[in-house]
PDB file of C-alpha atoms in Angstrom:
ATOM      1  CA  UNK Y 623      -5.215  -2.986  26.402  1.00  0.00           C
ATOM      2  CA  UNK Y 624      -7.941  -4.638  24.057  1.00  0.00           C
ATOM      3  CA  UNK Y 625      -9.251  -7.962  24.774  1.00  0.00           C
ATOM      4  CA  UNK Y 626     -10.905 -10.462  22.320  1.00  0.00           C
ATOM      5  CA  UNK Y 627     -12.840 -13.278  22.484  1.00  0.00           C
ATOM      6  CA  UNK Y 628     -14.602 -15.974  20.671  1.00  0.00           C
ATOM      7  CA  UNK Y 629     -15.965 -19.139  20.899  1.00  0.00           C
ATOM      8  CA  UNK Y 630     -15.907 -22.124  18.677  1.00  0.00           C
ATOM      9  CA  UNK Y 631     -17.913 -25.638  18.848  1.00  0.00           C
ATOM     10  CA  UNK Y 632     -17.707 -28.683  16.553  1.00  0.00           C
ATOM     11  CA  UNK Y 633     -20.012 -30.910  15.469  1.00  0.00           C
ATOM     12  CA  UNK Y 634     -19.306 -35.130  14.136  1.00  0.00           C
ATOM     13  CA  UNK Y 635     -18.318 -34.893  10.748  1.00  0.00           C
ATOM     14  CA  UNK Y 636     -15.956 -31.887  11.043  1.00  0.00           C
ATOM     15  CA  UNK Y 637     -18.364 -28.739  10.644  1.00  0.00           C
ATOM     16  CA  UNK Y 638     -17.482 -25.857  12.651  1.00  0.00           C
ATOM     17  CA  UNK Y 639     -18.515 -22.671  13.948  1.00  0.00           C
ATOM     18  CA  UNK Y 640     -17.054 -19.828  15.496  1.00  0.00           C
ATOM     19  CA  UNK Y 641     -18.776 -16.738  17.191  1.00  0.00           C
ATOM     20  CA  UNK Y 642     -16.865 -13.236  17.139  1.00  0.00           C
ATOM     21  CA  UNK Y 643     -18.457 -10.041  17.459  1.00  0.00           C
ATOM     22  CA  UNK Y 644     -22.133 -11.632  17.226  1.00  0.00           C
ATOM     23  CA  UNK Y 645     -21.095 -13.110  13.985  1.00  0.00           C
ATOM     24  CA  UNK Y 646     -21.098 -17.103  13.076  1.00  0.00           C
ATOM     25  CA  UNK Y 647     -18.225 -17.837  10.874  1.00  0.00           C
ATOM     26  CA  UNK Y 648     -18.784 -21.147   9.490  1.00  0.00           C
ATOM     27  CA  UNK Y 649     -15.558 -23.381   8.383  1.00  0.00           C
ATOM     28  CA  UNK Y 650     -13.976 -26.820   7.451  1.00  0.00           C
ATOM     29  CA  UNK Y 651     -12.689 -29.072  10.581  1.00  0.00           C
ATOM     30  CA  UNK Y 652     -12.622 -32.471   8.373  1.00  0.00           C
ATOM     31  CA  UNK Y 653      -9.892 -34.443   8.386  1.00  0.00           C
ATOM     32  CA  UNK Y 654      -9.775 -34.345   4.506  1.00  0.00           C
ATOM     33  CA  UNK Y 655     -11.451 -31.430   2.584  1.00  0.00           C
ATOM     34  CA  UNK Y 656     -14.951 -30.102   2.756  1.00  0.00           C
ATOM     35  CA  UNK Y 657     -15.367 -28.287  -1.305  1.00  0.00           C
ATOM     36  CA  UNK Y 658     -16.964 -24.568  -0.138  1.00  0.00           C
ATOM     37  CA  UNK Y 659     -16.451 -23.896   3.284  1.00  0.00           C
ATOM     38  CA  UNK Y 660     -12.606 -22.214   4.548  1.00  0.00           C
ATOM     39  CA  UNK Y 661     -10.398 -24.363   6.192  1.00  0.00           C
ATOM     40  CA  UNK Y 662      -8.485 -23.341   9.550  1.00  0.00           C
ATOM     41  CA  UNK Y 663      -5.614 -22.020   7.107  1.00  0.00           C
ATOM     42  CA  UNK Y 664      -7.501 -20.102   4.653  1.00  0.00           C
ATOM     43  CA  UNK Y 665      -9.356 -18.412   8.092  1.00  0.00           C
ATOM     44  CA  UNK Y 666      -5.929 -17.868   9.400  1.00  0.00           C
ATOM     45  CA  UNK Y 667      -5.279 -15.993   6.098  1.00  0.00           C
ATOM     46  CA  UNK Y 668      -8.578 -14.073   6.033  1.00  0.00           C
ATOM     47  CA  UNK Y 669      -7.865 -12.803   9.736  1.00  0.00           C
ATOM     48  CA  UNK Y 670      -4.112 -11.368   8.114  1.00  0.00           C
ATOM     49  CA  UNK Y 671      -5.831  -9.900   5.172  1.00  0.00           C
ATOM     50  CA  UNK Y 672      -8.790  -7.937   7.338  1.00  0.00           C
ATOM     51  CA  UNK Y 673      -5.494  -6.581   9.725  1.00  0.00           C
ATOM     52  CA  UNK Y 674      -4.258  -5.605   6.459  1.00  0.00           C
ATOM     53  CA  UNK Y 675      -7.281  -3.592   5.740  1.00  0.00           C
ATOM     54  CA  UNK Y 676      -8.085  -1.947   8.982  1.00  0.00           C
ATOM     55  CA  UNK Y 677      -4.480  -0.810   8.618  1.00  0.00           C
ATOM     56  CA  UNK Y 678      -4.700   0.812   5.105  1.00  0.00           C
ATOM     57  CA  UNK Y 679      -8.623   2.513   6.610  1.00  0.00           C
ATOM     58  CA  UNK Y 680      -6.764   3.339   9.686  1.00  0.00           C
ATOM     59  CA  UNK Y 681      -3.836   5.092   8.475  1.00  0.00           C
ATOM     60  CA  UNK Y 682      -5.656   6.495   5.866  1.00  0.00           C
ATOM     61  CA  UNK Y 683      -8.049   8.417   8.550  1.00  0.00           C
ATOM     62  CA  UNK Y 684      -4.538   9.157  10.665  1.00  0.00           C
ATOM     63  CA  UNK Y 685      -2.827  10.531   7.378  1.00  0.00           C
ATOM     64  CA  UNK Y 686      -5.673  12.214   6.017  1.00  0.00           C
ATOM     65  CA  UNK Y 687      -4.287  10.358   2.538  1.00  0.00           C
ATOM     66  CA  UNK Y 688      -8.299   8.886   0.281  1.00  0.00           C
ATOM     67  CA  UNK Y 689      -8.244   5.916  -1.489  1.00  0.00           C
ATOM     68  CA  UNK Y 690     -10.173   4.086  -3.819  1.00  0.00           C
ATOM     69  CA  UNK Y 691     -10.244   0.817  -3.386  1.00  0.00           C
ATOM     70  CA  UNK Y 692      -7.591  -1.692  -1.465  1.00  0.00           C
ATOM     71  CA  UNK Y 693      -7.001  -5.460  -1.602  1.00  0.00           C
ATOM     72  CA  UNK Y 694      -4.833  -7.936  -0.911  1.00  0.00           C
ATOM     73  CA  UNK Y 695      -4.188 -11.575  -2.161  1.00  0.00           C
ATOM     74  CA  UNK Y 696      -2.223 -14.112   0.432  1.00  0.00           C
ATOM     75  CA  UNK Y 697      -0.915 -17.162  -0.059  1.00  0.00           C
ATOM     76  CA  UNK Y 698      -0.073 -19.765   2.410  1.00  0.00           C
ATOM     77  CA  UNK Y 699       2.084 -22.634   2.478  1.00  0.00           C
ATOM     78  CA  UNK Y 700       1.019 -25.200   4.848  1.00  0.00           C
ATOM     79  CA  UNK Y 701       4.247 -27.912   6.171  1.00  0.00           C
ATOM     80  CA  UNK Y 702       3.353 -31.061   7.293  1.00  0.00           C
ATOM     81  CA  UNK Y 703       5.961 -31.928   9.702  1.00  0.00           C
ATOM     82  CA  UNK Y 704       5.429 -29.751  11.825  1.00  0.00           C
ATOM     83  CA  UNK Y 705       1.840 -28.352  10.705  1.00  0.00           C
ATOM     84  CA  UNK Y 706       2.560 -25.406  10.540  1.00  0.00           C
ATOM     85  CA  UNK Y 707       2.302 -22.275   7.716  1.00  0.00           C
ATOM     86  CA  UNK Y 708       6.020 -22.178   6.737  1.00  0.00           C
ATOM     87  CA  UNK Y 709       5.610 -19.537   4.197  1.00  0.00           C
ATOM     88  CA  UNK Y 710       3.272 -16.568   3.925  1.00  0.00           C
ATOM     89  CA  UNK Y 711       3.028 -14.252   0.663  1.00  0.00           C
ATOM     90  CA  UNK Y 712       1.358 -11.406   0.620  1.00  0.00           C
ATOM     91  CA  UNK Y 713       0.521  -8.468  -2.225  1.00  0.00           C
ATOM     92  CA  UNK Y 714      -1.436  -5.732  -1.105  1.00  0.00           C
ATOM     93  CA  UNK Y 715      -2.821  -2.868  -3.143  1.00  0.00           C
ATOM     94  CA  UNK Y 716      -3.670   0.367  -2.071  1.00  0.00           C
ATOM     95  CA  UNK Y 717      -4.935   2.791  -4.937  1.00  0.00           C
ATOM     96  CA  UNK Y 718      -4.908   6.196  -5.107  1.00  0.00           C
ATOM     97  CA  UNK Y 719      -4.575   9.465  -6.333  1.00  0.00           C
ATOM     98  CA  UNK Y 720      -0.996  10.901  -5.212  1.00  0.00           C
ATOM     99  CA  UNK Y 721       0.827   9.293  -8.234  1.00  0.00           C
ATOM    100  CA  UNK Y 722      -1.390  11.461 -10.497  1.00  0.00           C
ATOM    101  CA  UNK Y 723       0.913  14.018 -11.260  1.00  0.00           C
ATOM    102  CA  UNK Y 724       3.662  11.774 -11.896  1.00  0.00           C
ATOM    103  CA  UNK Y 725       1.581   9.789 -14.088  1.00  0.00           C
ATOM    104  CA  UNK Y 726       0.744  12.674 -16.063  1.00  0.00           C
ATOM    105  CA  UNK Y 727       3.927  14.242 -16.836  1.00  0.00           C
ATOM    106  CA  UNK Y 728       4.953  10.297 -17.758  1.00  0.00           C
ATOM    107  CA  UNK Y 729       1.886  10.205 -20.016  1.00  0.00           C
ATOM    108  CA  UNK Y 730       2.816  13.697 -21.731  1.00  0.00           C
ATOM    109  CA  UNK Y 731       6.799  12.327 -21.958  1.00  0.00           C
ATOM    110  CA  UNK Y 732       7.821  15.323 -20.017  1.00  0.00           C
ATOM    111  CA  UNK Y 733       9.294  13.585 -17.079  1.00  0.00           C
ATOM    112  CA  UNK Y 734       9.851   9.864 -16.315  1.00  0.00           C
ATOM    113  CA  UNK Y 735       8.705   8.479 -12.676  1.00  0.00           C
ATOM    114  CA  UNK Y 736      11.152   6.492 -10.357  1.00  0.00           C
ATOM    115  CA  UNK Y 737       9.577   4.330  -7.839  1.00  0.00           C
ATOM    116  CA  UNK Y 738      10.631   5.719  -4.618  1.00  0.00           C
ATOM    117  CA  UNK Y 739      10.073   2.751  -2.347  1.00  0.00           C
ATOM    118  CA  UNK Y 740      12.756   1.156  -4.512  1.00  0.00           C
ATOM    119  CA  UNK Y 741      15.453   4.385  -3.802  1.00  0.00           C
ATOM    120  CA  UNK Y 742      14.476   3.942   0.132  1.00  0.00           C
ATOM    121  CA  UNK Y 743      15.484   0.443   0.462  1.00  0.00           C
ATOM    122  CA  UNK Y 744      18.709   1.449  -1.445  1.00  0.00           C
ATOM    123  CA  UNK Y 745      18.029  -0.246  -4.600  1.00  0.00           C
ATOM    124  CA  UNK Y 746      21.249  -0.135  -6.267  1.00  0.00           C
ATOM    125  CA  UNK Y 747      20.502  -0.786  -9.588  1.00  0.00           C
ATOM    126  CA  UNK Y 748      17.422   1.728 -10.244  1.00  0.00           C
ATOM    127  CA  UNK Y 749      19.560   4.578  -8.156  1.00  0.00           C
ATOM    128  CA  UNK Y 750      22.547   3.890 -10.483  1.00  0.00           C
ATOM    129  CA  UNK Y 751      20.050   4.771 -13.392  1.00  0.00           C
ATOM    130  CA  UNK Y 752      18.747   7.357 -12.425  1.00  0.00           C
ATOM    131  CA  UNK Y 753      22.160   9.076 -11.397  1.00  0.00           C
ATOM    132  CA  UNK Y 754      23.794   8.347 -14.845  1.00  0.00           C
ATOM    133  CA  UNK Y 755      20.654   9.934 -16.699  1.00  0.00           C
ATOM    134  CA  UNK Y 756      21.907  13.520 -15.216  1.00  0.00           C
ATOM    135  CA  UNK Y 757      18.731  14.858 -15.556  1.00  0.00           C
ATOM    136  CA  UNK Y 758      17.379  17.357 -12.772  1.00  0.00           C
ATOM    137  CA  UNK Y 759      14.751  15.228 -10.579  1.00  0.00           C
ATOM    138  CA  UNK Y 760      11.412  17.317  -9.608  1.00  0.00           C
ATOM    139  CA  UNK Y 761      10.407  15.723  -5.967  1.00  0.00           C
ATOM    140  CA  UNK Y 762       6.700  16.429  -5.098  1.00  0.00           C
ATOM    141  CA  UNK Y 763       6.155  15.831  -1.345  1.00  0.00           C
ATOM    142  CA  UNK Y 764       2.491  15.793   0.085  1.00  0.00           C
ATOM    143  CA  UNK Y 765       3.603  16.976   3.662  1.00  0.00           C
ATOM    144  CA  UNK Y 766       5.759  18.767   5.827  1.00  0.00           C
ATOM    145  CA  UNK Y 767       7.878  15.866   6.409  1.00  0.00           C
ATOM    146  CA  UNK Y 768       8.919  15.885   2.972  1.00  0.00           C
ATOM    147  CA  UNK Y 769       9.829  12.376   3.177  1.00  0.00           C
ATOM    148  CA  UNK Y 770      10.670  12.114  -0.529  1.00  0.00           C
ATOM    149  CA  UNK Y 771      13.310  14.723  -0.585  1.00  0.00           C
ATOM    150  CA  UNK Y 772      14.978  13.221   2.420  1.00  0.00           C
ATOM    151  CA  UNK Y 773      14.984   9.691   0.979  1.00  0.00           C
ATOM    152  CA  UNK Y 774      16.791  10.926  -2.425  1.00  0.00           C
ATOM    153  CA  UNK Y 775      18.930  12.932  -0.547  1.00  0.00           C
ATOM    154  CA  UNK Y 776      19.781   9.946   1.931  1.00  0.00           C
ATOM    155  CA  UNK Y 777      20.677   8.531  -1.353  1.00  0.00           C
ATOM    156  CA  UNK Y 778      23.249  10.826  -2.422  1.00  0.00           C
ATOM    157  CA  UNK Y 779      20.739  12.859  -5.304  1.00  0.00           C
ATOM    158  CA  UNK Y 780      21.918  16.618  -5.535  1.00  0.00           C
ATOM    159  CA  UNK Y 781      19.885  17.955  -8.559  1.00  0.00           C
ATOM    160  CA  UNK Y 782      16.419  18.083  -6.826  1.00  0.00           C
ATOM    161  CA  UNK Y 783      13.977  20.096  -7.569  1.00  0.00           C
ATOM    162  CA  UNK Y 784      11.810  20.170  -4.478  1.00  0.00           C
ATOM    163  CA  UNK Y 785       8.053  21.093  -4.711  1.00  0.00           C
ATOM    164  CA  UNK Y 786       5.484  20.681  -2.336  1.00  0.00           C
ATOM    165  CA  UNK Y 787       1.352  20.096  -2.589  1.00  0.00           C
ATOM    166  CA  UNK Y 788       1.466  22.747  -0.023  1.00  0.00           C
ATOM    167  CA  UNK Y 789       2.973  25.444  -2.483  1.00  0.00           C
ATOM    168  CA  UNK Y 790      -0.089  24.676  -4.654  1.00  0.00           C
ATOM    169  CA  UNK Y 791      -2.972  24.947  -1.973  1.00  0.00           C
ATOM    170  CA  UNK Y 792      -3.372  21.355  -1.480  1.00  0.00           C
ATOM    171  CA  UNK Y 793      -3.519  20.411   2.230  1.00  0.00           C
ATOM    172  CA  UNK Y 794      -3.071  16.550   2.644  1.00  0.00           C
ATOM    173  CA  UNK Y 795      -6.276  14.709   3.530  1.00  0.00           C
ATOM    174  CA  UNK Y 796      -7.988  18.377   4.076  1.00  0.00           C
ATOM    175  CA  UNK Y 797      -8.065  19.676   0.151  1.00  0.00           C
ATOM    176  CA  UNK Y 798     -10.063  17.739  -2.056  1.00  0.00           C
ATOM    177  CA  UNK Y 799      -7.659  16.952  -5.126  1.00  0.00           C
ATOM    178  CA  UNK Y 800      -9.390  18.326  -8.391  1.00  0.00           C
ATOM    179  CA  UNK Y 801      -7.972  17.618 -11.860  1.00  0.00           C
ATOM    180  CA  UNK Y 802      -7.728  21.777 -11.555  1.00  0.00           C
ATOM    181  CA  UNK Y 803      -5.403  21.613  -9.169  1.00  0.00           C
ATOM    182  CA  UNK Y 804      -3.382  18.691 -11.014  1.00  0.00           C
ATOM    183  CA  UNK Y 805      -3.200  20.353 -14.203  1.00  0.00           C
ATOM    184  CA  UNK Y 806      -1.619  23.220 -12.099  1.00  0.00           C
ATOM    185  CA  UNK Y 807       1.101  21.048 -10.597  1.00  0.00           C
ATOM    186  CA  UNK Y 808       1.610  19.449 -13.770  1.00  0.00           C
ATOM    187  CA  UNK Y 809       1.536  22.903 -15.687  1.00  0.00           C
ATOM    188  CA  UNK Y 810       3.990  23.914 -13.254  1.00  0.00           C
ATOM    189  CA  UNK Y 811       6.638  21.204 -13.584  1.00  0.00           C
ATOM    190  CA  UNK Y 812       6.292  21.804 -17.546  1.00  0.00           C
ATOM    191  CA  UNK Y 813       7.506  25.413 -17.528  1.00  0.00           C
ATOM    192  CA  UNK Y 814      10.219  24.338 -15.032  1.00  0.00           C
ATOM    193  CA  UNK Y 815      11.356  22.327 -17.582  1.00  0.00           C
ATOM    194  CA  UNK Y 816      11.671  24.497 -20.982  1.00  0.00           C
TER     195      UNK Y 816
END
C-alpha cells in the first residue's frame, strides 16, 4: 500500500501553498478570482490529467508499445449547490506509430481503415458498414493476444484476413519499427490484394 502526504497553509488574502514531494505548488484560495494562479478546481483537474499521464508512461513501459507525445485537455463543471464538480470531460491523446500501416494503405487507396475501438463497443452503425461493403478485412495484431481478430470476430466478421507484426519480425516494444519494415507489411497486404 502507498501512502501520500502533503501539507497546505494559507495566508490573509487567499494565497495558498501546498508542499508534495519537496515541491511548493502555489494556488488561488480567494473568495472571488485571483487572474494567474490555479484555483482548487483547476488543481483538482491537473492532479486527473498527471494520473492520466503516468498511466499512458506506465502502460507504455508494461506493453512495451513507444509513443510520441501524449496530452490531455479536461474540462470541469463546477455546481454551486452543492459545490461540487458535477461534470468532468476529458480527451486524451496518445500518439503513435501502430496505425502506420493502416494509414498507409489508406493513403495509397488500397484499403480503407475502421476504427476498432468503435467495433469493440458494438457500434452498430460503423459494423453495419463495414459488413455491407463485402470486402475481405486484413486484421494486423501487434501481439499474441491478437485482440483485434477477437474483437471482429466477437462481432460476427468472417472474411478476415489475419496478419500479425510477429510474422514480419517485429516484436512489440522489443523491435524498433523502421519505415523498412512498414513498407514490408504494407507491400505485403498489397499483393494480398491483386
Amino acid at each position: 500500500m502507498l501512502r501520500y502526504e502533503i501539507s497546505a497553509s494559507l495566508q490573509p488574502g487567499g494565497k495558498a501553498s501546498a508542499m508534495a514531494n519537496h515541491t511548493e505548488i502555489v494556488f488561488d484560495a480567494t473568495s472571488d478570482r485571483e487572474k494567474t494562479l490555479p484555483n482548487p478546481a483547476e488543481i483538482l483537474l491537473t492532479s486527473l490529467a498527471a494520473c492520466m499521464m503516468k498511466n499512458v508512461q506506465r502502460y507504455s513501459e508494461i506493453l512495451h508499445i513507444p509513443y510520441r507525445y501524449a496530452r490531455v485537455s479536461i474540462q470541469g463543471v463546477r455546481a454551486e449547490h452543492p459545490p461540487m464538480m458535477s461534470e468532468i470531460l476529458y480527451r486524451l491523446e496518445v500518439d503513435t506509430d501502430v496505425d502506420e500501416v493502416g494509414r498507409r494503405l489508406s493513403d495509397s487507396g488500397d484499403a480503407n481503415m475502421i476504427c476498432l475501438a468503435k467495433v469493440a463497443i458494438s457500434d452498430q452503425p460503423l459494423i453495419k458498414k463495414t459488413k455491407e461493403q463485402k470486402s475481405r478485412i486484413v486484421v494486423l495484431d501487434g501481439c499474441a493476444f491478437n485482440c483485434a481478430e477477437k474483437i471482429l470476430e466477437n462481432e460476427g466478421f468472417t472474411n478476415l484476413i489475419h496478419l500479425n507484426t510477429t510474422d514480419f519480425g517485429i516484436v512489440k516494444g522489443k523491435t524498433p519499427v523502421s519505415n523498412e519494415r512498414i513498407d514490408a507489411i504494407v507491400s505485403h497486404i498489397k499483393q494480398m490484394s491483386q
